[in-house]
Amino acid sequence: MTNKLLFLIPKRTNRLIYILNHFCNTQWGVEVDYVVDKEEFISYDGPKIHYGFSALGDEMFIAAEQLLFVRGIEEQELAFGEYLDLPSMFPTYNRDSILNFDILAASFFLISRYEEYLPFIKDKYGRFPAQNSIAYQNKFLQKPMIDIWALDLASKIKLKFEELEFSLPEYSFTPSIDIDAAFAMKHKGTLRTMGGYIKNLRDLNVEEMKQRTRVILDKEKDPFDTFDFLFETHIKYKLKPLFFILFAAYGTNDKNTPTYNRKFRDLVAYIADNSDVGIHPSFTSNSVSGKLKKEIKNLSIAIHSEITKSRQHFLVLHMPITYRNLINLNITDDYSMGYAQEIGFRASTSRPFLFYDLEMEYTTSLRIHPFAVMEGTLRDYQSLNVEEAYQAFCKIIDEVKAVQGSFISLWHNESVSDKKRWLGWRDLYIRMIEKALPENKVDIGKEDGEL
């Protein structure tokens, strides 16, 4: 048995090596080597694949297109075909190829977010709209296409080379919580508290004014203070959640509790003592130089720990500037890869991957962790009710489980308040967790250690 796979390639390019490493290391768990010498390839006695423009003989051959052998970014005249009853890209017409499309070029185009480097019309927050994406327009946004293709190719390779040992990753589930506003009414400071009362008066909302008073006087729990529920739920289901905290000055789109507030700082420290914590960069930090560096430093001081994880507030992601900024600030893992407007797989994969900087043409050290569903997408953008939202979660979770991928959910602390617009969503959070758990991870009805 062996876990090494050899590729014959026309020439070494950063793009090609990047996507081969992703397939072999991330998707398959095998070692990979590359040669350009045909005689060396022919004489090799182990599992091997030829990726190129014409076959040598009867070897396992995958026909290539040009995308991985050029530099620069330009509009692509994309052609589409069909494979596994799903859309495919970069079709090839080579009878010797085991596939009818260039799986590596297609995967690189999608995972590098090539289309987001091209000119596009931004939404009101400056984001790349989901509706502009190739995946949305060709109806495969809700399919982890790269993972599907990788599994299919692995099965073909295994049929020819039974001695090759794959080490496929196991399915995983990670709940993540964004804290845009830790409290709805408490700990806001005098001016913002008075502003809340004035708004209630203007709207003639007497009931909310009374509630605000009860909350401030500690006679009622703040509706956004759902942290006890979240911690109890995650402990019950033996989950390791991620919390991303907005730790910034007040602004039009940045409205968390003041960072100097002692109760807020105590909460942040408690969360960090019990969960992984990352920065939720302020909306303003996208346009004000040095602001994100300050936010990371202040959060790090508050939790007495280095900050290495991040998710963009409003999911504002500018290729490649956002990721370059994170790398320069020693962020190692980002969780922003997903859309606000649509659920699904923005990079056409559920698995973590290294960010490839297309402008600089090199593989970076920043690991991208795609999320598949944000609760606000279902509630606010798609106006789904609780049951419809649950079915949407189920569909995505089933897709991820089918490829043994990684499912990351995105919720906010206020969305499990079970109040007002989020009535019924707390129960939905639990139902989603129970659906997303690995089947063999835990049976809530049995004692620990029982199967």
mmCIF file of N, CA and C in Angstrom, residues 35-102:
data_model
loop_
_atom_site.group_PDB
_atom_site.id
_atom_site.type_symbol
_atom_site.label_atom_id
_atom_site.label_comp_id
_atom_site.label_asym_id
_atom_site.label_seq_id
_atom_site.Cartn_x
_atom_site.Cartn_y
_atom_site.Cartn_z
ATOM 1 N N VAL A 35 6.126 15.631 -11.839
ATOM 2 C CA VAL A 35 7.270 15.563 -12.746
ATOM 3 C C VAL A 35 6.849 16.144 -14.086
ATOM 4 N N VAL A 36 7.822 16.671 -14.808
ATOM 5 C CA VAL A 36 7.553 17.150 -16.166
ATOM 6 C C VAL A 36 8.249 16.253 -17.196
ATOM 7 N N ASP A 37 9.114 15.385 -16.713
ATOM 8 C CA ASP A 37 9.851 14.479 -17.590
ATOM 9 C C ASP A 37 9.017 13.234 -17.881
ATOM 10 N N LYS A 38 8.720 13.005 -19.144
ATOM 11 C CA LYS A 38 7.856 11.888 -19.531
ATOM 12 C C LYS A 38 8.491 10.538 -19.221
ATOM 13 N N GLU A 39 9.787 10.428 -19.428
ATOM 14 C CA GLU A 39 10.452 9.152 -19.164
ATOM 15 C C GLU A 39 10.413 8.811 -17.679
ATOM 16 N N GLU A 40 10.561 9.818 -16.848
ATOM 17 C CA GLU A 40 10.499 9.600 -15.401
ATOM 18 C C GLU A 40 9.102 9.137 -15.001
ATOM 19 N N PHE A 41 8.102 9.724 -15.647
ATOM 20 C CA PHE A 41 6.719 9.331 -15.373
ATOM 21 C C PHE A 41 6.474 7.889 -15.809
ATOM 22 N N ILE A 42 6.912 7.549 -16.997
ATOM 23 C CA ILE A 42 6.683 6.207 -17.536
ATOM 24 C C ILE A 42 7.359 5.147 -16.671
ATOM 25 N N SER A 43 8.549 5.456 -16.176
ATOM 26 C CA SER A 43 9.302 4.469 -15.397
ATOM 27 C C SER A 43 8.798 4.337 -13.955
ATOM 28 N N TYR A 44 7.970 5.275 -13.514
ATOM 29 C CA TYR A 44 7.469 5.222 -12.131
ATOM 30 C C TYR A 44 6.476 4.072 -11.991
ATOM 31 N N ASP A 45 6.616 3.294 -10.933
ATOM 32 C CA ASP A 45 5.851 2.050 -10.802
ATOM 33 C C ASP A 45 4.658 2.163 -9.851
ATOM 34 N N GLY A 46 4.359 3.373 -9.373
ATOM 35 C CA GLY A 46 3.255 3.535 -8.432
ATOM 36 C C GLY A 46 2.063 4.239 -9.059
ATOM 37 N N PRO A 47 1.070 4.604 -8.245
ATOM 38 C CA PRO A 47 -0.107 5.325 -8.745
ATOM 39 C C PRO A 47 0.298 6.645 -9.406
ATOM 40 N N LYS A 48 -0.221 6.896 -10.594
ATOM 41 C CA LYS A 48 0.202 8.088 -11.330
ATOM 42 C C LYS A 48 -0.894 8.533 -12.298
ATOM 43 N N ILE A 49 -0.920 9.837 -12.549
ATOM 44 C CA ILE A 49 -1.899 10.444 -13.445
ATOM 45 C C ILE A 49 -1.177 11.433 -14.345
ATOM 46 N N HIS A 50 -1.577 11.460 -15.590
ATOM 47 C CA HIS A 50 -1.041 12.428 -16.542
ATOM 48 C C HIS A 50 -2.076 13.539 -16.725
ATOM 49 N N TYR A 51 -1.685 14.757 -16.384
ATOM 50 C CA TYR A 51 -2.533 15.929 -16.629
ATOM 51 C C TYR A 51 -1.839 16.769 -17.690
ATOM 52 N N GLY A 52 -2.456 16.882 -18.857
ATOM 53 C CA GLY A 52 -1.802 17.604 -19.940
ATOM 54 C C GLY A 52 -2.715 17.745 -21.142
ATOM 55 N N PHE A 53 -2.095 17.896 -22.312
ATOM 56 C CA PHE A 53 -2.872 18.228 -23.503
ATOM 57 C C PHE A 53 -3.059 17.050 -24.458
ATOM 58 N N SER A 54 -2.234 16.022 -24.328
ATOM 59 C CA SER A 54 -2.437 14.819 -25.144
ATOM 60 C C SER A 54 -1.828 13.624 -24.423
ATOM 61 N N ALA A 55 -2.523 12.509 -24.488
ATOM 62 C CA ALA A 55 -2.084 11.307 -23.777
ATOM 63 C C ALA A 55 -0.824 10.724 -24.416
ATOM 64 N N LEU A 56 -0.067 10.022 -23.590
ATOM 65 C CA LEU A 56 1.116 9.328 -24.098
ATOM 66 C C LEU A 56 0.748 7.968 -24.662
ATOM 67 N N GLY A 57 -0.205 7.314 -24.001
ATOM 68 C CA GLY A 57 -0.614 5.963 -24.392
ATOM 69 C C GLY A 57 -1.894 5.607 -23.682
ATOM 70 N N ASP A 58 -1.829 4.576 -22.844
ATOM 71 C CA ASP A 58 -3.034 4.140 -22.149
ATOM 72 C C ASP A 58 -3.010 4.516 -20.660
ATOM 73 N N GLU A 59 -2.188 5.501 -20.286
ATOM 74 C CA GLU A 59 -2.115 5.928 -18.883
ATOM 75 C C GLU A 59 -3.419 6.614 -18.458
ATOM 76 N N MET A 60 -3.617 6.753 -17.145
ATOM 77 C CA MET A 60 -4.747 7.532 -16.642
ATOM 78 C C MET A 60 -4.489 8.994 -16.987
ATOM 79 N N PHE A 61 -5.364 9.558 -17.802
ATOM 80 C CA PHE A 61 -5.105 10.864 -18.410
ATOM 81 C C PHE A 61 -6.279 11.808 -18.176
ATOM 82 N N ILE A 62 -5.957 13.045 -17.788
ATOM 83 C CA ILE A 62 -6.958 14.107 -17.639
ATOM 84 C C ILE A 62 -6.560 15.243 -18.564
ATOM 85 N N ALA A 63 -7.431 15.567 -19.500
ATOM 86 C CA ALA A 63 -7.138 16.617 -20.471
ATOM 87 C C ALA A 63 -7.206 17.991 -19.814
ATOM 88 N N ALA A 64 -6.261 18.855 -20.191
ATOM 89 C CA ALA A 64 -6.136 20.177 -19.575
ATOM 90 C C ALA A 64 -6.567 21.288 -20.522
ATOM 91 N N GLU A 65 -7.067 22.361 -19.940
ATOM 92 C CA GLU A 65 -7.265 23.631 -20.633
ATOM 93 C C GLU A 65 -6.120 24.567 -20.236
ATOM 94 N N GLN A 66 -6.176 25.824 -20.667
ATOM 95 C CA GLN A 66 -5.032 26.723 -20.497
ATOM 96 C C GLN A 66 -5.014 27.501 -19.180
ATOM 97 N N LEU A 67 -6.103 27.519 -18.417
ATOM 98 C CA LEU A 67 -6.217 28.438 -17.281
ATOM 99 C C LEU A 67 -5.068 28.321 -16.286
ATOM 100 N N LEU A 68 -4.596 27.122 -16.033
ATOM 101 C CA LEU A 68 -3.573 26.916 -15.011
ATOM 102 C C LEU A 68 -2.154 27.143 -15.527
ATOM 103 N N PHE A 69 -2.032 27.497 -16.799
ATOM 104 C CA PHE A 69 -0.705 27.670 -17.390
ATOM 105 C C PHE A 69 -0.455 29.104 -17.844
ATOM 106 N N VAL A 70 -1.326 30.005 -17.438
ATOM 107 C CA VAL A 70 -1.166 31.417 -17.786
ATOM 108 C C VAL A 70 -1.125 32.241 -16.509
ATOM 109 N N ARG A 71 -0.692 33.482 -16.640
ATOM 110 C CA ARG A 71 -0.704 34.426 -15.536
ATOM 111 C C ARG A 71 -1.637 35.577 -15.883
ATOM 112 N N GLY A 72 -2.017 36.334 -14.868
ATOM 113 C CA GLY A 72 -2.880 37.481 -15.109
ATOM 114 C C GLY A 72 -4.350 37.131 -14.980
ATOM 115 N N ILE A 73 -5.159 38.181 -14.922
ATOM 116 C CA ILE A 73 -6.601 38.038 -14.725
ATOM 117 C C ILE A 73 -7.311 38.707 -15.890
ATOM 118 N N GLU A 74 -8.144 37.965 -16.564
ATOM 119 C CA GLU A 74 -8.912 38.525 -17.671
ATOM 120 C C GLU A 74 -10.233 37.796 -17.790
ATOM 121 N N GLU A 75 -11.183 38.436 -18.450
ATOM 122 C CA GLU A 75 -12.490 37.817 -18.655
ATOM 123 C C GLU A 75 -12.324 36.467 -19.347
ATOM 124 N N GLN A 76 -13.006 35.464 -18.805
ATOM 125 C CA GLN A 76 -12.947 34.127 -19.378
ATOM 126 C C GLN A 76 -14.205 33.851 -20.201
ATOM 127 N N GLU A 77 -14.011 33.332 -21.387
ATOM 128 C CA GLU A 77 -15.158 32.899 -22.186
ATOM 129 C C GLU A 77 -15.530 31.497 -21.719
ATOM 130 N N LEU A 78 -16.325 31.453 -20.677
ATOM 131 C CA LEU A 78 -16.620 30.179 -20.030
ATOM 132 C C LEU A 78 -17.575 29.339 -20.868
ATOM 133 N N ALA A 79 -17.233 28.078 -20.983
ATOM 134 C CA ALA A 79 -18.122 27.106 -21.618
ATOM 135 C C ALA A 79 -18.538 26.100 -20.551
ATOM 136 N N PHE A 80 -19.736 25.577 -20.702
ATOM 137 C CA PHE A 80 -20.273 24.658 -19.701
ATOM 138 C C PHE A 80 -20.676 23.346 -20.353
ATOM 139 N N GLY A 81 -20.571 22.300 -19.574
ATOM 140 C CA GLY A 81 -21.022 20.988 -20.000
ATOM 141 C C GLY A 81 -21.812 20.345 -18.885
ATOM 142 N N GLU A 82 -21.824 19.027 -18.870
ATOM 143 C CA GLU A 82 -22.539 18.305 -17.824
ATOM 144 C C GLU A 82 -21.711 17.101 -17.395
ATOM 145 N N TYR A 83 -21.658 16.908 -16.086
ATOM 146 C CA TYR A 83 -20.941 15.761 -15.532
ATOM 147 C C TYR A 83 -21.640 15.356 -14.248
ATOM 148 N N LEU A 84 -21.891 14.081 -14.076
ATOM 149 C CA LEU A 84 -22.632 13.571 -12.913
ATOM 150 C C LEU A 84 -24.004 14.237 -12.793
ATOM 151 N N ASP A 85 -24.605 14.542 -13.938
ATOM 152 C CA ASP A 85 -25.917 15.202 -13.990
ATOM 153 C C ASP A 85 -25.899 16.587 -13.356
ATOM 154 N N LEU A 86 -24.723 17.186 -13.288
ATOM 155 C CA LEU A 86 -24.554 18.531 -12.755
ATOM 156 C C LEU A 86 -23.752 19.355 -13.757
ATOM 157 N N PRO A 87 -23.850 20.688 -13.673
ATOM 158 C CA PRO A 87 -23.053 21.509 -14.587
ATOM 159 C C PRO A 87 -21.559 21.300 -14.362
ATOM 160 N N SER A 88 -20.800 21.400 -15.433
ATOM 161 C CA SER A 88 -19.340 21.374 -15.346
ATOM 162 C C SER A 88 -18.799 22.527 -16.179
ATOM 163 N N MET A 89 -17.554 22.884 -15.933
ATOM 164 C CA MET A 89 -16.919 24.013 -16.609
ATOM 165 C C MET A 89 -15.641 23.555 -17.292
ATOM 166 N N PHE A 90 -15.186 24.370 -18.239
ATOM 167 C CA PHE A 90 -13.964 24.068 -18.983
ATOM 168 C C PHE A 90 -14.043 22.672 -19.612
ATOM 169 N N PRO A 91 -15.051 22.451 -20.476
ATOM 170 C CA PRO A 91 -15.183 21.134 -21.114
ATOM 171 C C PRO A 91 -13.991 20.837 -22.018
ATOM 172 N N THR A 92 -13.636 19.574 -22.074
ATOM 173 C CA THR A 92 -12.571 19.122 -22.968
ATOM 174 C C THR A 92 -13.162 18.079 -23.907
ATOM 175 N N TYR A 93 -12.588 17.986 -25.064
ATOM 176 C CA TYR A 93 -13.108 17.058 -26.070
ATOM 177 C C TYR A 93 -11.964 16.136 -26.504
ATOM 178 N N ASN A 94 -11.568 15.319 -25.564
ATOM 179 C CA ASN A 94 -10.430 14.427 -25.786
ATOM 180 C C ASN A 94 -10.861 13.014 -25.407
ATOM 181 N N ARG A 95 -10.884 12.133 -26.360
ATOM 182 C CA ARG A 95 -11.395 10.777 -26.133
ATOM 183 C C ARG A 95 -10.529 9.976 -25.160
ATOM 184 N N ASP A 96 -9.286 10.404 -24.966
ATOM 185 C CA ASP A 96 -8.409 9.678 -24.047
ATOM 186 C C ASP A 96 -8.602 10.083 -22.588
ATOM 187 N N SER A 97 -9.259 11.197 -22.359
ATOM 188 C CA SER A 97 -9.400 11.714 -20.996
ATOM 189 C C SER A 97 -10.464 10.942 -20.227
ATOM 190 N N ILE A 98 -10.207 10.713 -18.946
ATOM 191 C CA ILE A 98 -11.185 9.999 -18.113
ATOM 192 C C ILE A 98 -12.335 10.908 -17.695
ATOM 193 N N LEU A 99 -12.196 12.218 -17.927
ATOM 194 C CA LEU A 99 -13.246 13.188 -17.621
ATOM 195 C C LEU A 99 -13.537 14.011 -18.866
ATOM 196 N N ASN A 100 -14.752 14.550 -18.948
ATOM 197 C CA ASN A 100 -15.100 15.366 -20.110
ATOM 198 C C ASN A 100 -14.931 16.859 -19.850
ATOM 199 N N PHE A 101 -14.234 17.197 -18.759
ATOM 200 C CA PHE A 101 -13.941 18.600 -18.456
ATOM 201 C C PHE A 101 -12.633 18.665 -17.679
ATOM 202 N N ASP A 102 -12.046 19.859 -17.645
ATOM 203 C CA ASP A 102 -10.799 20.050 -16.899
ATOM 204 C C ASP A 102 -11.159 20.321 -15.445
#
